[in-house]
mmCIF file of C-alpha atoms and ligand atoms in Angstrom:
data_model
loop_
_atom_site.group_PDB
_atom_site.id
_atom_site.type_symbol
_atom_site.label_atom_id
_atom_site.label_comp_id
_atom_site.label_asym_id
_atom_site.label_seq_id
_atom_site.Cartn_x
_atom_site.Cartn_y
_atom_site.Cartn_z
ATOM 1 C CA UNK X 1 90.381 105.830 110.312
ATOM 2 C CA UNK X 2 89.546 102.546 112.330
ATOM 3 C CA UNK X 3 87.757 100.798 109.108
ATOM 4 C CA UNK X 4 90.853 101.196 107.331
ATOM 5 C CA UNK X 5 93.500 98.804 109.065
ATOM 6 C CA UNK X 6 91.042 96.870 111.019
ATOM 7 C CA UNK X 7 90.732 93.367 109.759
ATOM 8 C CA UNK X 8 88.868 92.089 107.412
ATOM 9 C CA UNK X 9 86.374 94.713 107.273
ATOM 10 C CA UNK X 10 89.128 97.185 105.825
ATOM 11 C CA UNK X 11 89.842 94.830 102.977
ATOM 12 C CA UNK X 12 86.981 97.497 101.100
ATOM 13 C CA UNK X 13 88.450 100.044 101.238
ATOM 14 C CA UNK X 14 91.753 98.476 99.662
ATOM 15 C CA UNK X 15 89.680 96.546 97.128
ATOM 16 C CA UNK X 16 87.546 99.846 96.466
ATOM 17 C CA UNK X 17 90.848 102.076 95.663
ATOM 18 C CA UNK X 18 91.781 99.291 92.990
ATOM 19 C CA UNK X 19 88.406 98.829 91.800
ATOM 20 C CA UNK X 20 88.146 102.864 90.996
ATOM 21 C CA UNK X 21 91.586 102.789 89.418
ATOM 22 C CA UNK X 22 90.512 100.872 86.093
ATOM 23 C CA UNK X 23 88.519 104.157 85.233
ATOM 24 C CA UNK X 24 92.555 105.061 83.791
ATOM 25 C CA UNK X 25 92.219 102.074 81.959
ATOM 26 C CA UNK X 26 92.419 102.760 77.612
ATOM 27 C CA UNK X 27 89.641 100.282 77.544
ATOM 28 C CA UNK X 28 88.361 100.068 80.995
ATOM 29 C CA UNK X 29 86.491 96.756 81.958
ATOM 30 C CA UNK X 30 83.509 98.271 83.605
ATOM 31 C CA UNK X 31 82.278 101.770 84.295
ATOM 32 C CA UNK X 32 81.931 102.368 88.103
ATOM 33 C CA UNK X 33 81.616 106.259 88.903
ATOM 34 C CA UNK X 34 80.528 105.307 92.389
ATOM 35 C CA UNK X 35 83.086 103.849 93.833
ATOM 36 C CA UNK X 36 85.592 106.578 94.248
ATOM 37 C CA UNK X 37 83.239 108.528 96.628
ATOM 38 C CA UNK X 38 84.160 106.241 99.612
ATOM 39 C CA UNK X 39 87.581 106.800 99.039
ATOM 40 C CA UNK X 40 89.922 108.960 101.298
ATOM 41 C CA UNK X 41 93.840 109.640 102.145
ATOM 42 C CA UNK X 42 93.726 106.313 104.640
ATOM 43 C CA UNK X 43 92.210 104.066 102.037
ATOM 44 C CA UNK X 44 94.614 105.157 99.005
ATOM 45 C CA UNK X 45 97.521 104.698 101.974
ATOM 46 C CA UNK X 46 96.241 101.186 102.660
ATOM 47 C CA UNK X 47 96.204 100.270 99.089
ATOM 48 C CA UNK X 48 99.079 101.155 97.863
ATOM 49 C CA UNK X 49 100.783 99.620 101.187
ATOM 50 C CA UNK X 50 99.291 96.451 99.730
ATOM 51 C CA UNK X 51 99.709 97.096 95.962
ATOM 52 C CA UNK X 52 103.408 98.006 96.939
ATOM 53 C CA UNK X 53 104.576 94.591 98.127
ATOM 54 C CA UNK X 54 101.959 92.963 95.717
ATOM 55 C CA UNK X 55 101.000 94.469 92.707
ATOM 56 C CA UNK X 56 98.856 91.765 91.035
ATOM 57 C CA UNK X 57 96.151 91.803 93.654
ATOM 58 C CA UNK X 58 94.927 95.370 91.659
ATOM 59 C CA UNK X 59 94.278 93.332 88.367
ATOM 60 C CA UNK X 60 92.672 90.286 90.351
ATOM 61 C CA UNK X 61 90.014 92.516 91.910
ATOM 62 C CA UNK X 62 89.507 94.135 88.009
ATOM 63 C CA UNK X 63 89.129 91.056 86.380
ATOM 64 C CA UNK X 64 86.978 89.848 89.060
ATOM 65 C CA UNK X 65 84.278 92.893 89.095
ATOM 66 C CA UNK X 66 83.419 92.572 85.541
ATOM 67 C CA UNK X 67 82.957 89.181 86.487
ATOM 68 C CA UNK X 68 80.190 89.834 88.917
ATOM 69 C CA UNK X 69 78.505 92.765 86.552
ATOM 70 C CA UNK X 70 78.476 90.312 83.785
ATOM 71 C CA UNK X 71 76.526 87.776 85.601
ATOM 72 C CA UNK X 72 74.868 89.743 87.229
ATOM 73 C CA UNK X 73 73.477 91.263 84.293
ATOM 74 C CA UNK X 74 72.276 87.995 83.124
ATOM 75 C CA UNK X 75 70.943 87.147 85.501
ATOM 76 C CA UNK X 76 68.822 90.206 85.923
ATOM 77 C CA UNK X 77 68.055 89.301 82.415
ATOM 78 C CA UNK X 78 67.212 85.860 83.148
ATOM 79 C CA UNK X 79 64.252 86.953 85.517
ATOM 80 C CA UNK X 80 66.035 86.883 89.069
ATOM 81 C CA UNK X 81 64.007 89.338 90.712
ATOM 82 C CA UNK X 82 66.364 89.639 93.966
ATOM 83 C CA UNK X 83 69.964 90.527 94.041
ATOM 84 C CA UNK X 84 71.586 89.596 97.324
ATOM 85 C CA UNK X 85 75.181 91.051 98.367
ATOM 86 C CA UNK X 86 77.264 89.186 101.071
ATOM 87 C CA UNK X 87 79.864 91.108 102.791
ATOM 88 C CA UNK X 88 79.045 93.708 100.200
ATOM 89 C CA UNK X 89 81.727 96.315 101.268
ATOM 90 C CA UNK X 90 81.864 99.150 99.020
ATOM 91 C CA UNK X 91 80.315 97.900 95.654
ATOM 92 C CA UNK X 92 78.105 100.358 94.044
ATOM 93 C CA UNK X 93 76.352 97.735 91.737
ATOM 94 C CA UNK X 94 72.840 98.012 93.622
ATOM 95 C CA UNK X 95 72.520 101.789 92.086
ATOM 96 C CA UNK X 96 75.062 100.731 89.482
ATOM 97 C CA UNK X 97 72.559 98.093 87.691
ATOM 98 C CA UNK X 98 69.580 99.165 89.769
ATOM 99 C CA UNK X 99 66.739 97.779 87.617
ATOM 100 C CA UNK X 100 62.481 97.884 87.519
ATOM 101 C CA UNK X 101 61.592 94.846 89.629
ATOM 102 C CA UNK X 102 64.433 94.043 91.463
ATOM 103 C CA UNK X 103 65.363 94.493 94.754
ATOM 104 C CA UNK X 104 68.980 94.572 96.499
ATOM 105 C CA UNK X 105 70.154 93.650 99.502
ATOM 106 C CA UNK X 106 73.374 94.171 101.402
ATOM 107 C CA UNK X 107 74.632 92.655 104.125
ATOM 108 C CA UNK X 108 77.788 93.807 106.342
ATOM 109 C CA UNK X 109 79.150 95.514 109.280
ATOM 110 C CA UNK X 110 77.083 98.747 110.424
ATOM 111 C CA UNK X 111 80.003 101.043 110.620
ATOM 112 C CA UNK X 112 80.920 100.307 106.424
ATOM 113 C CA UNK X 113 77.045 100.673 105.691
ATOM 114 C CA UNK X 114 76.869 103.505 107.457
ATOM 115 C CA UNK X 115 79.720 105.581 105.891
ATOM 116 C CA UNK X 116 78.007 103.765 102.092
ATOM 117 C CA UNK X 117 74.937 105.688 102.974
ATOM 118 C CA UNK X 118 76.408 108.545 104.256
ATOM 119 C CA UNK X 119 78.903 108.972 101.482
ATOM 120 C CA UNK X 120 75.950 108.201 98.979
ATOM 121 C CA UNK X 121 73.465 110.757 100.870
ATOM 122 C CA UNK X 122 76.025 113.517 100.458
ATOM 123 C CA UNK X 123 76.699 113.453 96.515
ATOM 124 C CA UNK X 124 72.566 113.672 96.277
ATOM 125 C CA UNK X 125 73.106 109.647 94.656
ATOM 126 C CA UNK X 126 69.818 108.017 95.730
ATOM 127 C CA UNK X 127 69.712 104.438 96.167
ATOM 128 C CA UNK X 128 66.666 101.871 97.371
ATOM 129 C CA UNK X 129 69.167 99.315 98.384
ATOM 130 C CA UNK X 130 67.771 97.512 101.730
ATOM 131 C CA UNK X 131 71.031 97.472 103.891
ATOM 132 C CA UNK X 132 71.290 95.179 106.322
ATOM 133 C CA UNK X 133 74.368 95.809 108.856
ATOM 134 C CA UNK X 134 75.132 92.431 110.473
ATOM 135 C CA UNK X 135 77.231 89.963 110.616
ATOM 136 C CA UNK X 136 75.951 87.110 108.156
ATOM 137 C CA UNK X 137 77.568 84.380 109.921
ATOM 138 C CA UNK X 138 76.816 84.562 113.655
ATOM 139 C CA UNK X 139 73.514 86.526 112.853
ATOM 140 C CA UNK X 140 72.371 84.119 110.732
ATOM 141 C CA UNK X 141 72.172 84.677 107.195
ATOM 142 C CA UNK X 142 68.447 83.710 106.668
ATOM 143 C CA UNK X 143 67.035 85.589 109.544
ATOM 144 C CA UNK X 144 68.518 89.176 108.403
ATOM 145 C CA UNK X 145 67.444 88.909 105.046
ATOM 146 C CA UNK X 146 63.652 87.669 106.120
ATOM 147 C CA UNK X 147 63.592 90.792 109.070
ATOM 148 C CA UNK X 148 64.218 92.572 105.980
ATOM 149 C CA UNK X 149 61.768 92.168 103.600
ATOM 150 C CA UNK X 150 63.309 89.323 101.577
ATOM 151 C CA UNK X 151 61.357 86.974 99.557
ATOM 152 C CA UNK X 152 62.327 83.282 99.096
ATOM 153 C CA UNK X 153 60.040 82.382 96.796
ATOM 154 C CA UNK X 154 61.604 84.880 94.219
ATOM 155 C CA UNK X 155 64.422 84.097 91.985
ATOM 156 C CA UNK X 156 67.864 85.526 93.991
ATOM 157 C CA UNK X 157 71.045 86.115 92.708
ATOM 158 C CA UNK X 158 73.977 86.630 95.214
ATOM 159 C CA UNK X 159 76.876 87.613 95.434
ATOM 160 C CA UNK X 160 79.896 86.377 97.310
ATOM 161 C CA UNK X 161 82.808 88.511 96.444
ATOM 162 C CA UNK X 162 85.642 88.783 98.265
ATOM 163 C CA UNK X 163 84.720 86.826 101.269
ATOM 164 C CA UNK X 164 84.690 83.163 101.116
ATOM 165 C CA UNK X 165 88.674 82.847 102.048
ATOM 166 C CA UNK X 166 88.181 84.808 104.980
ATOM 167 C CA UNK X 167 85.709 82.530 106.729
ATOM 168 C CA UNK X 168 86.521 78.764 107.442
ATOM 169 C CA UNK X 169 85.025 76.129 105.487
ATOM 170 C CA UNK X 170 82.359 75.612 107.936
ATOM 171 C CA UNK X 171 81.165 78.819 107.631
ATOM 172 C CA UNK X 172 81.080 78.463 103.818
ATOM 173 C CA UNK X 173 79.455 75.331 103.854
ATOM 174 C CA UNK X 174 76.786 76.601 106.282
ATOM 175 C CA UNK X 175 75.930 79.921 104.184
ATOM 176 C CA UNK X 176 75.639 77.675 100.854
ATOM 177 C CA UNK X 177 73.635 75.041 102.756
ATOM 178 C CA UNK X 178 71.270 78.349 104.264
ATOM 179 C CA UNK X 179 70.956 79.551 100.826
ATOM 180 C CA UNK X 180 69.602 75.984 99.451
ATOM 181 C CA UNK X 181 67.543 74.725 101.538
ATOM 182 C CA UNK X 182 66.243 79.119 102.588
ATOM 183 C CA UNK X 183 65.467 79.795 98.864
ATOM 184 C CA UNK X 184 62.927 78.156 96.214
ATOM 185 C CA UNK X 185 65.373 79.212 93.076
ATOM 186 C CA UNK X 186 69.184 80.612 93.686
ATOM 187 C CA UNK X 187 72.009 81.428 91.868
ATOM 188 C CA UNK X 188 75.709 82.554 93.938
ATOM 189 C CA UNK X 189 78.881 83.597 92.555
ATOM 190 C CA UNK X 190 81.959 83.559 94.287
ATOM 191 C CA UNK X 191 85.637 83.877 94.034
ATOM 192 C CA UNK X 192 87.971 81.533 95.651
ATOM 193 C CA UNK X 193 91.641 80.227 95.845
ATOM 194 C CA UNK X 194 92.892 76.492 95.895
ATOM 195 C CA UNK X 195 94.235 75.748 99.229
ATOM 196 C CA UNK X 196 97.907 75.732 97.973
ATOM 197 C CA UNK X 197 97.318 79.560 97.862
ATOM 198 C CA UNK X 198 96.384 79.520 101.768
ATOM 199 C CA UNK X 199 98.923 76.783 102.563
ATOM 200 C CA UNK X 200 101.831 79.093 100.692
ATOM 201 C CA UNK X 201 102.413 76.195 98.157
ATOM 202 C CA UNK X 202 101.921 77.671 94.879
ATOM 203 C CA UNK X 203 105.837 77.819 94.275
ATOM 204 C CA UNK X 204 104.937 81.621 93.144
ATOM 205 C CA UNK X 205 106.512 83.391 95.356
ATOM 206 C CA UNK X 206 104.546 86.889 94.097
ATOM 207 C CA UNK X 207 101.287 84.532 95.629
ATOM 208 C CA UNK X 208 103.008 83.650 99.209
ATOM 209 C CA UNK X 209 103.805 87.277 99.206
ATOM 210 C CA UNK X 210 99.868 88.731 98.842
ATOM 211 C CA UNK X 211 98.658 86.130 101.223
ATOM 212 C CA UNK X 212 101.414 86.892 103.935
ATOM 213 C CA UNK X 213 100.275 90.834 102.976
ATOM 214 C CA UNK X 214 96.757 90.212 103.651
ATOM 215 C CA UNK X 215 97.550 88.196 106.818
ATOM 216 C CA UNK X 216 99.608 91.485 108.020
ATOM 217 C CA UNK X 217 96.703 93.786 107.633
ATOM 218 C CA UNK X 218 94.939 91.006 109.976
ATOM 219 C CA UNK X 219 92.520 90.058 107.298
ATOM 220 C CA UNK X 220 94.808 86.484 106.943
ATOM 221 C CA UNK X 221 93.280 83.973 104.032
ATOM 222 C CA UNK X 222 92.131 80.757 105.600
ATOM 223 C CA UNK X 223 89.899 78.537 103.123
ATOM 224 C CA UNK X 224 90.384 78.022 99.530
ATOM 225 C CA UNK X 225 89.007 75.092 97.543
ATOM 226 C CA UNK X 226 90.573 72.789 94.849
ATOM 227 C CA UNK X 227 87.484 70.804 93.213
ATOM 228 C CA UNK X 228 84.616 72.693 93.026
ATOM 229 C CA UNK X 229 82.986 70.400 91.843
ATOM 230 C CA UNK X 230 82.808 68.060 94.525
ATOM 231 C CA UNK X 231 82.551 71.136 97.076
ATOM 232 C CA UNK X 232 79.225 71.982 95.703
ATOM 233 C CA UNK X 233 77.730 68.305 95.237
ATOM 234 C CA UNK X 234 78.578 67.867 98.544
ATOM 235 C CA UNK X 235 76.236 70.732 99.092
ATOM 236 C CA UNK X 236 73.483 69.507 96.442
ATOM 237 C CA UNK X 237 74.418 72.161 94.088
ATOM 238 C CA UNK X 238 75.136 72.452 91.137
ATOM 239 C CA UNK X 239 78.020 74.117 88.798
ATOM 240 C CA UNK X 240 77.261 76.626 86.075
ATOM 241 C CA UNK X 241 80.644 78.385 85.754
ATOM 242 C CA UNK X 242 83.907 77.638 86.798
ATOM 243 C CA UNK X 243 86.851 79.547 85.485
ATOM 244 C CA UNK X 244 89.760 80.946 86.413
ATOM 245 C CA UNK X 245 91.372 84.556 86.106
ATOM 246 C CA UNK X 246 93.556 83.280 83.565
ATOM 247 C CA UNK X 247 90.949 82.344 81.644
ATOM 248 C CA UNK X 248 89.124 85.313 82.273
ATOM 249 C CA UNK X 249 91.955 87.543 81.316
ATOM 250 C CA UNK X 250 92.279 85.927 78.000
ATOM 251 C CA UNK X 251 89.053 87.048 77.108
ATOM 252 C CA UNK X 252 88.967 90.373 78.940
ATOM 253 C CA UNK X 253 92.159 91.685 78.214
ATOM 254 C CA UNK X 254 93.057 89.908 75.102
ATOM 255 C CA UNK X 255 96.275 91.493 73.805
ATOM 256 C CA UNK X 256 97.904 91.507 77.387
ATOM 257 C CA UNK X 257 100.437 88.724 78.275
ATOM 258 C CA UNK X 258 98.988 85.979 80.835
ATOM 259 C CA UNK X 259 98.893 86.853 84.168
ATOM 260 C CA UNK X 260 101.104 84.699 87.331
ATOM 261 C CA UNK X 261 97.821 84.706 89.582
ATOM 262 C CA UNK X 262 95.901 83.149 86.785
ATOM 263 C CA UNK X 263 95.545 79.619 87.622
ATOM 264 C CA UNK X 264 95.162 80.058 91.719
ATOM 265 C CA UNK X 265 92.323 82.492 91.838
ATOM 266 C CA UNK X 266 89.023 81.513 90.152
ATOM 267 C CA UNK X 267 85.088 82.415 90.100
ATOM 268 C CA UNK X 268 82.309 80.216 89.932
ATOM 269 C CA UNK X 269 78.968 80.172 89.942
ATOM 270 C CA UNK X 270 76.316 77.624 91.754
ATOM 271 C CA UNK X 271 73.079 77.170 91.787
ATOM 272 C CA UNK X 272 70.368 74.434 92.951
ATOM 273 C CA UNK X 273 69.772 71.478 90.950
HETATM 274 C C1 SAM T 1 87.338 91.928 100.736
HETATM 275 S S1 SAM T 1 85.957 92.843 101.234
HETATM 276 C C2 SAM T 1 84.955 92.663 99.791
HETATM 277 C C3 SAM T 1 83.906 93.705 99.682
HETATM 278 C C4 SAM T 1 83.056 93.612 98.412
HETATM 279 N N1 SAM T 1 82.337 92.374 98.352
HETATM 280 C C5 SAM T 1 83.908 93.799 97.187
HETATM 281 O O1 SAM T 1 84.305 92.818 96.563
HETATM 282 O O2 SAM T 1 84.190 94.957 96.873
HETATM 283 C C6 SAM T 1 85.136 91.780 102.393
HETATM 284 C C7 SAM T 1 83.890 92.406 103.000
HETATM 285 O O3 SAM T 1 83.104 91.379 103.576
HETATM 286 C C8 SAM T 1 82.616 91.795 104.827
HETATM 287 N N2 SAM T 1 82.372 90.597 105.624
HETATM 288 C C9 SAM T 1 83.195 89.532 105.780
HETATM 289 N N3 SAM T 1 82.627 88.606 106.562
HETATM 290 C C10 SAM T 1 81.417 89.101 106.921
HETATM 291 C C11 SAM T 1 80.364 88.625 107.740
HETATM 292 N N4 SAM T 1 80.443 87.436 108.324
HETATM 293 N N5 SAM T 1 79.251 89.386 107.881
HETATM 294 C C12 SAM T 1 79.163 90.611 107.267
HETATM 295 N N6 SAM T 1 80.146 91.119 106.473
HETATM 296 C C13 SAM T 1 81.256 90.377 106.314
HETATM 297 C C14 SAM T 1 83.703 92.708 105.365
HETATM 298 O O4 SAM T 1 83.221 93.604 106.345
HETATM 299 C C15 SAM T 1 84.161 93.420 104.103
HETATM 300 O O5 SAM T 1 83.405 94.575 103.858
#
C-alpha cells in the first residue's frame, strides 16, 4: 500500500499500530477501540520496521495520546464548542469523545480520509466528523475550515499532534499566527522536540537513531523548539502547559523506571492572551 511508506503521510499508520497496542497494556492509558480498524499487514510491517531499530517511539506516541484525550476532555468541559484536528491521521477521538454541541473537524490528505471513512463506513461506526482532505499549509488553513462550516466566533480547541517537526518553522509560525489572529477564543496542543533532537545532539544515541529512522521512511524531522516560551510570545500567545514526557510518565505510569526520551520530547499547550 502507497500510504504506508510514502512520507510523511504514512507516519499514521505507524503511529496508529502503536497507538492500538496499549489496549495489552495491565492498566492501559486510554481506551481506543477504533483505532485498530485502519490497521492492515503493511502498517503492522511498517511499525515494527520502526519499533525494531527504535523501540521507545511506541511509548512516546502512548504517553502522548492520553495527553491529547485529557485536554481535550477539559476542554470540552471548559465550554470549547469546536474541536479542530491538524494532520489528524488516524485518531478516532472525534467519535471517541464525540459530545452534544461540539463539532469536529479534520484536516489531511484525501487518500488517509478517505480510507478513515471507508474503514469507519464498513464496521457500521457512524461519525459526524466534517473531514476536510487538504493540505493545511499550502491550502491555507483558515480557508478549509471556513468552506467547511467552521465558526470563529466559537471557542476551538485543536489539535496538533504529530506534525509540527515535520513542517519548518515558518510553516509553524504561520499556522499559530492563522489560528490567532482567524479565531475570537483558541486553545492548541502540540508535541514537539528541542532542536538538539533534529540536529542529532542529544548525546542519546537511542534519539539519533529514531530521527535517522524517521528520516529513512522519508518523513525526516526538521523543526523542534527549545523555549517555548519565547516561541509563543513571539506569536502573542500565551503558555498554559508545558511538560515533558518525562514528566508525563511520572504521573502516568508511576511505578515504571524513567524513560531516555523523557526530557527531548514535550507537549504544550497555547492559547491567546
Ligand atoms: C505523524 S502523523 C500524526 C497523525 C495523528 N495526528 C496522530 O497523532 O495519530 C502526521 C499526519 O499529519 C498529516 N499532515 C502533515 N502535514 C500536513 C499538512 N500540511 N496538511 C494536511 N495533513 C498533514 C499527515 O498526512 C499525517 O497523517
Amino acid at each position: 500500500m502507497e500510504l504506508i511508506t510514502s512520507t510523511v503521510t504514512g507516519t499514521a499508520f505507524v503511529v496508529a499500530e502503536y497507538r492500538a497496542e496499549e489496549k495489552y497494556a495491565l492498566r492501559p492509558l486510554y481506551r481506543d477501540r477504533i483505532v485498530e480498524i485502519f490497521l492492515s499487514e503493511d502498517s503492522r510491517q511498517a511499525a515494527a520496521r520502526i519499533a525494531s531499530g527504535s523501540p521507545l517511539v511506541k511509548e512516546m506516541v502512548k504517553l502522548r495520546t492520553r495527553y491529547f484525550d485529557d485536554m481535550l476532555d477539559e476542554q470540552i468541559e471548559g465550554g470549547c464548542r469546536q474541536v479542530v484536528i491538524l494532520g489528524a491521521g488516524l485518531d478516532t477521538r472525534g467519535v471517541r469523545k464525540a459530545a452534544a454541541g461540539v463539532t469536529y473537524f479534520e484536516i489531511d490528505d484525501a487518500g488517509t480520509l478517505a480510507l478513515k471513512q471507508a474503514c469507519l463506513a464498513d464496521h457500521g461506526i457512524r461519525s459526524g466528523v466534517r473531514y476536510i482532505p487538504g493540505n493545511y499549509v499550502t491550502d491555507g488553513m483558515m480557508p478549509l475550515l471556513l468552506r467547511n462550516g467552521f465558526d470563529p466566533e466559537l471557542a476551538t480547541y485543536v489539535i496538533w499532534e504529530g506534525n509540527t517537526m515535520y513542517l519548518d518553522e515558518a510553516s509553524d509560525r504561520a499556522i499559530l499566527t492563522q489560528l490567532r489572529e482567524g479565531i475570537a477564543h483558541f486553545r492548541i496542543s502540540f508535541d514537539y522536540f528541542p532542536t538538539s533532537v533534529v540536529t542529532r545532539t542529544t548525546g542519546l544515541d537511542a534519539m539519533t537513531r529514531m530521527a535517522d529512522d524517521f528520516a529513512r521512511m522519508r518523513a525526516p524531522w526538521i523543526t523542534g523548539f527549545d523555549d517555548v516560551h519565547a516561541f509563543a510570545g513571539s506569536l502573542d500567545l500565551g503558555v498554559l502547559d508545558d511538560v515533558t514526557t518525562g514528566e508525563l510518565a511520572g504521573v502516568y505510569r508511576p511505578l515504571s523506571a524513567p524513560s531516555a526520551f523523557g526530557p527531548f520530547y514535550s507537549i504544550c499547550t497555547l492559547g491567546s492572551r
